[in-house]
């Protein structure tokens, strides 16, 4: 951090390096939030594709409500990476998942970005420690991992590398919150972070099932959209199982269904259900329940599932 | 099937054996759909708890719209298992997950249920082959696996055992559809069926993360509710990644991100991405997309995510 580091709320100019599905999604998000955005991508003619992506996203963003001063005219296409970041107060990198490429690119971005300005990578799996190796000032580089589409899905996972200074992680988390995202700040690097590990576990099991002829992609999708997917917008996997325990909650669930962790229900071997793990889950769910009884959680869940089903029905039936 | 087997649409009397969270949820569902329901559970005094569960579910069921003749007065508490099934036209068993217990219970149910009437088990993991061993007429026993709460989540996975006759599987699938469920009929037994394998993969990875201090239950839940959980009510994991490939869809996604299957993103080892698997995924997604372009799917997804977020906001803010 130096005198050049703006307060997270004062940022006006954002640079987006890489303008594919994720980078373009970030561009749309920042434009909708009223930022000035400079974009650069090495692909020739990327501008047309980027503007198409932003145009496709714009109706949804208008529907959600644009920030004051939000305009697609605030997008500037930069001729070079160095031009894109020269006056940036925050940089989001969204290049393809290729470690050597990311190392080179982040080193170039770092060299060209004003000192004290935080640089964030959209990487979905690399740790910043392995990406920041060639950076001249690695202390300001963080991972800011979004979900597709970044202009709608709130989650951003923020985590630094070994050479990242804590202020940069904290600054990025605050900036993303100001910019309308929902932030999880991790205090250690884990491959795939949190959500991607969970999502990837589903994905790998799904691939195994297709590979073995046990289910088709359509059956796999229906098993989620007609099943647990209807609960997950309100209740994550932990609170979902907190309710599966009936009036006894997570404690009852683990004490009664714990043995099923030994069942061959996935190709993923489960951890040993030690007393410590049991207690961490029970206590974590109590904290997440935040004083709400199981009955109150059940009532909320029921209202949420109905609301979600209606919302999805509306979309399927083409209602606006 | 015999002259005693009603057509699926003609069923009026349903027996629910086991009246805990799942069995009680089935009772609420069948009552709301206008069926006469007899319930039995070995627990003394189960009636009060069951009526409490039905009462708690009823506002949600009224909100969704009750069937003609639906009434909580159509619930009869049977003094014995044999009384409960004596005149049933369909039986749903929802006992605890204990194989010996299920074997005994299903044999008793089978012995007491009129010939030709289909008997379904709510088991979340056992195959019917291993549960029907002591049944005198195993040909009419199927798994009909629901999701909690069965009165709201549409999915039921239907699959028979080795000694189940195909007509029973087909009859059960038709009956559940008539009774307002969304059915996936599986043509082979897989431990955990489809949705539970996917859900269990997430759950095991989540437990590993908590056990290792990599994430708290609250972070795990937020990573889903603020992230991929917002897409899953409309797009299952396959179509989700179909869109992650940008305009190239699943083919581009697998060809470009396939190598990340080798990444240590979960404790679950991924299958080899053979050409056959790749093609099965690509073709499956094309079928699931059902002629909709990526752009159309993206527009639908965006509308759905907004609708889901608004629905969830309403619930969180206590709006009716």
XYZ file of C-alpha atoms in Angstrom:
640
model
C 0.000 0.000 0.000
C 1.302 3.493 -0.734
C 0.014 7.009 -1.274
C -1.141 5.861 -4.708
C -3.500 3.218 -3.266
C -7.044 4.583 -3.449
C -9.580 3.737 -0.802
C -11.674 0.841 -2.123
C -14.754 3.071 -2.304
C -12.927 5.765 -4.300
C -11.953 3.565 -7.237
C -13.298 4.834 -10.572
C -10.999 3.254 -13.168
C -10.732 -0.493 -13.578
C -8.655 -2.426 -16.106
C -9.721 -5.841 -17.367
C -6.962 -7.901 -18.973
C -8.389 -10.798 -20.973
C -11.859 -10.405 -22.431
C -13.301 -13.880 -22.961
C -16.356 -15.246 -21.163
C -15.028 -14.409 -17.692
C -13.076 -11.249 -18.511
C -15.960 -9.963 -20.615
C -18.326 -10.768 -17.768
C -16.189 -8.668 -15.441
C -16.273 -5.820 -17.988
C -20.081 -5.970 -18.031
C -20.204 -6.057 -14.236
C -17.891 -3.082 -13.731
C -19.663 -1.039 -16.419
C -23.022 -1.740 -14.759
C -21.563 -0.591 -11.449
C -20.588 2.741 -12.983
C -16.844 2.225 -13.407
C -14.659 3.421 -16.262
C -13.308 0.211 -17.790
C -10.304 -0.276 -20.036
C -10.051 -3.694 -21.637
C -7.296 -5.468 -23.467
C -7.014 -8.938 -24.934
C -4.304 -10.389 -27.160
C -6.870 -11.843 -29.581
C -7.207 -9.762 -32.709
C -10.704 -8.430 -33.167
C -11.732 -9.223 -29.601
C -13.632 -5.946 -29.377
C -16.623 -7.111 -31.431
C -17.021 -10.268 -29.332
C -16.605 -8.322 -26.090
C -19.194 -5.730 -27.076
C -21.560 -8.538 -28.070
C -21.124 -10.118 -24.649
C -21.721 -6.803 -22.878
C -24.767 -6.102 -25.030
C -26.176 -9.555 -24.247
C -25.672 -8.978 -20.522
C -27.022 -5.435 -20.458
C -30.770 -6.192 -20.324
C -30.204 -8.358 -17.245
C -28.064 -5.656 -15.686
C -30.669 -2.960 -16.400
C -33.270 -5.237 -14.878
C -31.161 -5.542 -11.728
C -30.626 -1.798 -11.668
C -27.603 0.082 -12.988
C -25.435 2.302 -10.811
C -25.425 6.062 -11.370
C -23.232 6.922 -14.333
C -23.280 3.328 -15.577
C -22.910 3.242 -19.328
C -21.568 0.968 -22.003
C -19.837 4.100 -23.324
C -17.479 3.893 -20.352
C -15.695 0.986 -22.021
C -12.395 1.853 -23.659
C -10.572 -0.693 -25.771
C -6.847 -0.331 -25.118
C -4.335 -0.976 -27.913
C -1.833 -2.598 -25.541
C -1.789 -4.188 -22.106
C 0.394 -1.324 -20.891
C -2.119 1.269 -22.088
C -4.940 -0.645 -20.429
C -3.414 -0.559 -16.947
C -1.513 2.762 -17.122
C -4.132 4.715 -15.156
C -5.967 1.844 -13.498
C -6.911 1.936 -9.836
C -7.658 -1.801 -9.885
C -6.751 -4.553 -12.359
C -8.614 -7.832 -12.947
C -6.784 -10.450 -15.015
C -8.879 -13.162 -16.726
C -6.525 -15.010 -19.072
C -6.853 -18.690 -20.009
C -5.876 -21.249 -17.350
C -2.254 -21.771 -18.353
C 0.312 -21.314 -15.618
C 3.200 -20.163 -17.812
C 0.939 -17.715 -19.591
C -0.445 -16.351 -16.318
C 3.063 -15.956 -14.877
C 4.222 -13.939 -17.870
C 1.067 -11.909 -18.089
C 0.919 -11.040 -14.401
C 4.592 -10.007 -14.480
C 3.829 -7.701 -17.414
C 0.740 -6.314 -15.702
C 2.674 -5.805 -12.470
C 5.459 -3.947 -14.278
C 3.018 -1.606 -16.011
C 0.466 -0.927 -13.271
C 0.957 2.111 -11.010
C 2.593 1.174 -7.700
C 0.193 0.512 -4.841
C -2.664 -0.560 -7.120
C -4.048 -4.031 -6.421
C -3.980 -6.651 -9.179
C -6.421 -9.568 -9.003
C -6.483 -12.798 -10.998
C -9.684 -14.634 -11.984
C -7.847 -17.965 -11.983
C -10.146 -20.822 -11.136
C -7.462 -23.076 -9.747
C -3.893 -21.779 -9.522
C -2.574 -20.399 -6.289
C -1.155 -16.874 -6.357
C 2.084 -18.251 -4.894
C 2.792 -20.139 -8.108
C 1.592 -17.297 -10.360
C 3.406 -14.342 -8.789
C 6.920 -15.788 -9.096
C 8.089 -13.407 -11.837
C 6.341 -10.286 -10.542
C 8.519 -7.342 -9.539
C 6.074 -6.284 -6.782
C 4.219 -9.468 -5.877
C 2.933 -8.058 -2.573
C -0.116 -6.482 -4.276
C -1.260 -9.508 -6.281
C -4.277 -11.511 -5.132
C -6.667 -14.107 -6.477
C -10.200 -12.761 -6.945
C -12.016 -15.786 -8.289
C -15.488 -15.084 -9.713
C -18.256 -17.360 -10.950
C -19.769 -17.382 -14.354
C -21.363 -15.026 -15.176
C -19.380 -12.521 -13.083
C -21.990 -9.847 -13.779
C -24.688 -11.856 -11.962
C -23.258 -14.455 -9.601
C -22.199 -12.545 -6.481
C -19.444 -14.823 -5.198
C -15.770 -13.828 -5.341
C -13.173 -15.863 -3.472
C -10.228 -13.736 -2.374
C -6.902 -15.194 -1.281
C -3.275 -14.100 -1.439
C -0.063 -15.952 -2.167
C 2.983 -16.368 0.040
C 4.445 -13.093 -1.185
C 1.154 -11.175 -1.061
C 0.908 -8.687 1.802
C -2.200 -8.890 4.015
C -3.265 -5.322 3.190
C -3.743 -6.310 -0.482
C -6.081 -9.202 0.412
C -8.068 -6.955 2.715
C -8.176 -4.145 0.174
C -9.400 -6.481 -2.578
C -12.106 -7.938 -0.332
C -13.332 -4.441 0.521
C -13.199 -3.310 -3.083
C -15.194 -6.301 -4.337
C -17.820 -5.684 -1.643
C -18.077 -2.024 -2.702
C -18.354 -3.225 -6.302
C -21.372 -5.325 -5.381
C -19.863 -8.764 -4.960
C -20.251 -11.259 -2.130
C -16.769 -12.053 -0.834
C -15.259 -15.068 0.887
C -11.782 -14.255 2.143
C -9.639 -17.356 2.563
C -6.654 -17.342 4.881
C -4.799 -20.054 3.014
C -4.335 -21.281 -0.532
C -6.251 -24.448 -1.386
C -6.253 -25.723 -4.985
C -9.636 -24.834 -6.482
C -10.496 -22.616 -3.499
C -13.843 -23.549 -1.921
C -16.722 -23.418 -4.404
C -14.769 -24.923 -7.278
C -13.713 -27.870 -5.155
C -17.343 -28.532 -4.302
C -18.507 -27.981 -7.853
C -15.666 -30.068 -9.224
C -16.546 -32.944 -6.903
C -20.025 -33.039 -8.460
C -18.568 -32.682 -11.918
C -16.087 -35.532 -11.557
C -18.722 -37.844 -10.141
C -21.014 -36.867 -13.030
C -18.284 -37.688 -15.548
C -17.726 -41.059 -13.899
C -21.431 -41.821 -14.154
C -21.546 -40.933 -17.840
C -18.319 -42.839 -18.504
C -19.816 -45.940 -16.863
C -23.195 -45.631 -18.553
C -24.880 -45.182 -15.168
C -26.629 -41.930 -16.112
C -26.976 -39.585 -19.049
C -26.110 -35.874 -18.871
C -29.847 -35.122 -19.051
C -30.561 -37.394 -16.067
C -27.679 -35.862 -14.142
C -28.959 -32.367 -14.801
C -32.548 -33.282 -13.928
C -31.398 -34.930 -10.715
C -30.045 -31.539 -9.632
C -32.593 -29.104 -11.094
C -35.566 -31.153 -9.828
C -33.819 -32.126 -6.613
C -31.168 -30.646 -4.354
C -30.545 -27.708 -6.713
C -33.839 -26.234 -5.540
C -32.519 -25.978 -1.986
C -28.998 -24.743 -2.658
C -29.793 -21.105 -3.456
C -30.897 -20.685 0.158
C -29.203 -23.477 2.060
C -25.682 -24.653 1.315
C -24.711 -28.293 1.830
C -24.123 -27.902 5.572
C -27.430 -26.279 6.495
C -29.192 -28.600 4.058
C -28.022 -31.579 6.094
C -28.668 -29.680 9.322
C -32.335 -29.879 8.281
C -32.029 -33.490 7.166
C -31.466 -34.374 10.802
C -35.013 -33.381 11.672
C -35.472 -31.696 15.013
C -32.053 -32.959 16.102
C -30.217 -31.020 13.390
C -26.636 -31.684 12.289
C -25.790 -33.586 15.481
C -28.550 -36.121 14.866
C -27.696 -36.272 11.185
C -24.011 -37.078 11.770
C -24.710 -39.466 14.638
C -27.267 -41.412 12.577
C -26.120 -41.088 8.988
C -22.402 -40.881 9.736
C -21.920 -44.565 8.850
C -23.211 -43.898 5.332
C -19.931 -42.040 4.735
C -18.482 -45.534 4.405
C -20.955 -46.382 1.635
C -19.686 -46.521 -1.935
C -21.916 -43.610 -2.934
C -19.222 -41.763 -4.801
C -15.689 -42.433 -5.954
C -14.593 -39.879 -3.373
C -13.392 -41.421 -0.166
C -14.847 -39.656 2.831
C -12.772 -38.371 5.732
C -12.850 -40.157 9.049
C -15.749 -38.777 11.058
C -13.745 -37.971 14.172
C -15.277 -36.343 17.230
C -13.466 -33.155 16.296
C -14.977 -33.116 12.801
C -18.414 -33.945 14.141
C -18.210 -31.119 16.643
C -16.867 -28.664 14.073
C -19.822 -29.434 11.793
C -22.373 -29.199 14.584
C -20.951 -25.970 15.933
C -20.581 -24.509 12.453
C -24.221 -25.209 11.687
C -25.340 -23.707 14.954
C -23.418 -20.561 14.100
C -24.810 -20.519 10.570
C -28.334 -21.037 11.884
C -27.758 -17.856 13.886
C -30.363 -18.548 16.524
C -33.012 -19.826 14.111
C -34.680 -23.045 15.223
C -34.956 -26.007 12.897
C -38.665 -25.197 12.541
C -37.876 -21.644 11.485
C -35.233 -22.855 9.048
C -37.686 -25.381 7.614
C -40.328 -22.692 7.146
C -37.810 -20.432 5.403
C -36.626 -23.290 3.223
C -40.153 -24.168 2.182
C -40.917 -20.578 1.222
C -37.629 -20.385 -0.653
C -38.158 -23.613 -2.590
C -41.616 -22.467 -3.640
C -40.309 -19.051 -4.647
C -37.440 -20.613 -6.584
C -39.720 -23.117 -8.336
C -42.066 -20.310 -9.345
C -39.208 -18.168 -10.531
C -37.837 -21.034 -12.614
C -41.287 -21.891 -13.951
C -41.649 -18.310 -15.100
C -38.381 -18.478 -16.977
C -39.204 -21.859 -18.517
C -42.584 -20.600 -19.652
C -41.061 -17.502 -21.152
C -42.582 -15.031 -18.740
C -40.577 -11.845 -18.331
C -49.320 -57.032 -12.059
C -52.709 -58.655 -11.571
C -56.392 -57.759 -11.647
C -55.825 -56.093 -8.275
C -53.294 -53.599 -9.681
C -55.048 -50.264 -10.133
C -54.132 -47.991 -12.970
C -51.687 -45.396 -11.607
C -54.234 -42.610 -12.088
C -56.941 -44.501 -10.207
C -55.064 -44.852 -6.919
C -56.902 -43.299 -3.975
C -55.449 -45.085 -0.932
C -51.776 -44.831 -0.047
C -49.991 -46.350 2.939
C -46.906 -44.728 4.450
C -44.806 -47.006 6.634
C -42.362 -45.020 8.757
C -43.296 -41.472 9.693
C -40.109 -39.575 10.442
C -38.858 -36.591 8.441
C -39.071 -38.405 5.096
C -42.092 -40.629 5.772
C -43.938 -37.688 7.315
C -43.028 -35.572 4.300
C -44.555 -38.223 2.034
C -47.702 -38.204 4.188
C -47.980 -34.432 3.767
C -47.396 -34.744 0.013
C -50.013 -37.437 -0.527
C -52.577 -35.632 1.644
C -52.038 -32.437 -0.345
C -52.573 -34.381 -3.541
C -55.946 -35.598 -2.302
C -55.084 -39.169 -1.339
C -56.403 -41.146 1.605
C -53.300 -41.907 3.669
C -52.800 -44.533 6.322
C -49.632 -44.183 8.358
C -47.827 -46.449 10.734
C -44.564 -46.134 12.617
C -43.144 -48.382 15.341
C -42.316 -45.393 17.558
C -44.839 -44.962 20.339
C -46.572 -41.620 20.173
C -45.433 -40.922 16.622
C -48.827 -39.475 15.769
C -48.269 -36.145 17.542
C -44.932 -35.610 15.798
C -46.373 -36.627 12.442
C -49.349 -34.281 12.754
C -46.956 -31.496 13.761
C -44.893 -32.127 10.632
C -47.984 -32.160 8.412
C -49.289 -28.985 10.049
C -45.929 -27.266 9.501
C -45.939 -28.256 5.824
C -49.571 -27.388 5.177
C -49.224 -23.607 4.631
C -46.609 -24.260 1.948
C -48.843 -26.877 0.368
C -51.860 -24.565 0.404
C -49.696 -21.880 -1.172
C -48.762 -24.302 -3.941
C -52.385 -25.297 -4.387
C -54.086 -28.343 -2.911
C -55.753 -31.007 -5.022
C -59.528 -31.417 -4.915
C -60.535 -33.333 -1.820
C -57.164 -32.710 -0.165
C -57.545 -32.626 3.583
C -55.510 -33.349 6.648
C -58.572 -35.284 7.804
C -57.725 -37.936 5.222
C -54.893 -39.147 7.438
C -55.613 -42.323 9.374
C -53.180 -43.557 11.989
C -53.059 -47.346 11.791
C -52.528 -49.413 14.938
C -50.359 -51.973 13.129
C -48.332 -52.217 9.961
C -50.758 -54.849 8.716
C -53.736 -52.543 9.245
C -51.934 -49.724 7.471
C -51.379 -51.654 4.232
C -54.474 -53.897 4.271
C -56.401 -51.799 1.761
C -53.554 -49.823 0.220
C -53.256 -49.327 -3.526
C -49.671 -48.131 -3.126
C -47.190 -48.400 -0.251
C -44.244 -46.105 0.486
C -41.732 -47.332 3.082
C -39.523 -44.751 4.802
C -37.744 -46.555 7.636
C -34.292 -45.668 8.952
C -31.317 -46.624 6.770
C -30.534 -50.004 8.288
C -30.357 -52.913 5.881
C -31.465 -55.656 8.282
C -34.351 -53.514 9.463
C -35.418 -52.711 5.892
C -35.239 -56.353 4.873
C -37.499 -57.404 7.742
C -39.859 -54.512 7.303
C -40.238 -54.924 3.533
C -40.879 -58.659 3.984
C -43.630 -57.852 6.505
C -45.079 -55.176 4.236
C -44.957 -57.507 1.252
C -46.718 -60.277 3.179
C -49.526 -57.954 4.291
C -50.105 -55.848 1.168
C -52.754 -56.978 -1.350
C -51.215 -58.839 -4.274
C -50.433 -56.742 -7.331
C -49.979 -53.525 -5.340
C -46.618 -51.814 -5.799
C -44.396 -51.236 -2.770
C -41.764 -48.506 -2.913
C -38.854 -47.798 -0.583
C -37.523 -44.316 0.199
C -34.042 -45.717 0.836
C -31.372 -43.190 0.037
C -28.684 -45.707 -0.710
C -29.543 -49.415 -0.642
C -30.330 -51.260 -3.804
C -33.653 -53.093 -3.970
C -31.765 -56.285 -4.818
C -30.255 -56.383 -1.331
C -33.475 -55.279 0.390
C -35.989 -57.627 -1.278
C -34.238 -60.875 -0.327
C -36.823 -61.990 2.234
C -39.905 -60.794 0.360
C -42.442 -63.424 -0.704
C -43.376 -61.452 -3.854
C -40.328 -59.341 -4.612
C -41.432 -58.640 -8.179
C -43.528 -55.627 -7.103
C -40.907 -53.909 -4.928
C -39.102 -50.817 -6.212
C -36.994 -47.986 -4.901
C -38.754 -44.615 -5.064
C -36.148 -42.303 -3.621
C -37.406 -38.799 -2.762
C -35.618 -35.648 -1.624
C -36.211 -33.767 1.521
C -38.815 -32.382 1.862
C -40.781 -34.874 -0.256
C -43.809 -32.564 -0.226
C -41.878 -29.868 -2.124
C -38.847 -31.228 -3.960
C -40.203 -32.881 -7.110
C -37.489 -35.474 -7.754
C -38.096 -39.186 -7.240
C -35.552 -41.711 -8.513
C -37.192 -45.000 -9.451
C -35.249 -48.220 -9.914
C -35.948 -51.895 -9.426
C -33.899 -54.766 -8.043
C -32.876 -57.983 -9.779
C -36.122 -59.675 -8.773
C -38.326 -56.684 -9.550
C -40.419 -57.084 -12.695
C -40.257 -54.252 -15.248
C -44.005 -53.541 -14.995
C -43.575 -52.519 -11.345
C -40.863 -49.989 -12.189
C -42.976 -48.563 -14.960
C -46.100 -48.501 -12.808
C -44.278 -46.690 -10.002
C -42.835 -44.103 -12.387
C -46.296 -43.410 -13.793
C -47.882 -43.272 -10.365
C -45.312 -40.789 -9.042
C -45.854 -38.598 -12.105
C -49.611 -38.655 -11.537
C -48.943 -37.829 -7.897
C -47.082 -34.702 -8.941
C -43.471 -35.827 -8.753
C -40.683 -35.457 -11.298
C -39.348 -38.940 -12.019
C -35.991 -40.258 -13.159
C -36.245 -43.940 -14.041
C -32.905 -45.709 -13.798
C -32.294 -48.923 -15.676
C -29.673 -50.216 -13.276
C -28.886 -50.101 -9.578
C -26.096 -47.722 -8.618
C -25.319 -47.151 -4.928
C -26.741 -43.750 -3.986
C -28.634 -43.503 -7.298
C -27.863 -40.284 -9.185
C -28.629 -37.167 -7.136
C -27.311 -38.569 -3.870
C -24.021 -39.511 -5.470
C -23.640 -35.950 -6.717
C -24.787 -34.451 -3.448
C -22.606 -36.844 -1.476
C -19.555 -35.889 -3.535
C -20.046 -32.259 -2.458
C -20.706 -33.321 1.096
C -17.590 -35.463 1.403
C -15.404 -32.750 -0.057
C -16.989 -30.259 2.367
C -16.236 -32.557 5.299
C -12.624 -32.894 4.149
C -12.301 -29.111 4.001
C -13.687 -28.668 7.505
C -11.552 -31.542 8.816
C -8.435 -29.872 7.382
C -9.314 -26.372 8.557
C -9.511 -25.180 4.944
C -13.015 -23.743 5.240
C -15.762 -23.338 7.812
C -19.298 -24.673 7.318
C -20.456 -21.063 6.908
C -17.901 -20.429 4.143
C -18.849 -23.688 2.469
C -22.514 -22.785 2.516
C -21.880 -19.226 1.301
C -19.703 -20.552 -1.521
C -22.762 -22.424 -2.805
C -25.632 -20.041 -1.988
C -23.762 -17.016 -3.404
C -22.184 -18.988 -6.212
C -23.052 -22.064 -8.271
C -26.197 -22.741 -6.198
C -27.842 -19.825 -7.974
C -27.489 -21.584 -11.322
C -28.401 -25.121 -10.338
C -32.194 -24.693 -10.094
C -32.237 -24.091 -13.842
C -29.049 -25.633 -15.174
C -27.623 -28.864 -13.812
C -23.871 -29.432 -13.771
C -23.705 -30.507 -17.407
C -25.525 -27.559 -18.956
C -23.744 -25.250 -16.516
C -20.421 -26.275 -18.013
C -21.932 -26.256 -21.490
C -22.272 -22.492 -20.942
C -18.816 -22.217 -19.375
C -17.407 -23.113 -22.778
C -18.664 -19.844 -24.230
C -19.923 -20.004 -27.779
C -18.159 -23.360 -28.233
C -20.231 -25.054 -25.536
C -19.350 -28.384 -23.907
C -16.974 -29.363 -26.710
C -14.845 -26.260 -26.190
C -15.096 -26.648 -22.443
C -13.822 -30.237 -22.426
C -11.172 -29.602 -25.051
C -9.794 -26.599 -23.158
C -10.463 -27.352 -19.505
C -10.154 -31.129 -19.768
C -6.605 -31.028 -18.391
C -7.868 -29.421 -15.180
C -9.418 -32.815 -14.387
C -5.876 -33.765 -13.446
C -5.664 -30.884 -10.957
C -5.859 -31.708 -7.237
C -9.089 -29.740 -6.913
C -10.877 -32.394 -4.935
C -9.979 -35.657 -3.230
C -12.034 -37.354 -5.927
C -9.986 -38.754 -8.754
C -11.488 -37.883 -12.113
C -12.142 -40.431 -14.840
C -9.949 -40.532 -17.911
C -11.348 -38.082 -20.436
C -11.523 -40.533 -23.320
C -12.874 -39.582 -26.718
C -15.963 -41.649 -25.929
C -16.610 -39.748 -22.705
C -15.988 -36.431 -24.382
C -18.436 -37.257 -27.142
C -21.048 -38.578 -24.725
C -20.890 -35.309 -22.792
C -21.041 -33.149 -25.904
C -23.901 -35.099 -27.414
C -25.747 -35.235 -24.109
C -25.538 -31.476 -23.761
C -26.736 -30.951 -27.299
C -29.742 -33.125 -26.555
C -30.378 -31.344 -23.267
C -30.106 -27.955 -24.970
C -32.901 -29.174 -27.234
C -32.140 -26.814 -30.073
C -31.493 -23.770 -27.929
C -28.343 -21.878 -28.864
C -25.748 -20.965 -26.282
C -26.986 -17.368 -26.516
C -30.553 -18.452 -25.778
C -29.389 -20.615 -22.895
C -27.364 -17.717 -21.518
C -30.346 -15.374 -21.721
C -32.535 -17.929 -19.930
C -29.891 -18.499 -17.301
C -29.538 -14.788 -16.641
C -33.276 -14.357 -16.219
C -33.378 -17.398 -13.958
C -30.507 -16.251 -11.747
C -32.154 -12.862 -11.310
C -35.513 -14.451 -10.561
C -33.929 -16.864 -8.077
C -31.940 -14.108 -6.365
C -35.085 -12.002 -6.027
C -37.051 -14.952 -4.727
C -34.364 -15.699 -2.145
C -34.065 -12.026 -1.189
C -37.784 -11.988 -0.541
C -37.509 -14.968 1.763
C -34.484 -13.547 3.581
C -36.232 -10.241 4.087
C -39.322 -11.947 5.421
C -41.627 -11.060 2.549
C -44.492 -13.506 2.117
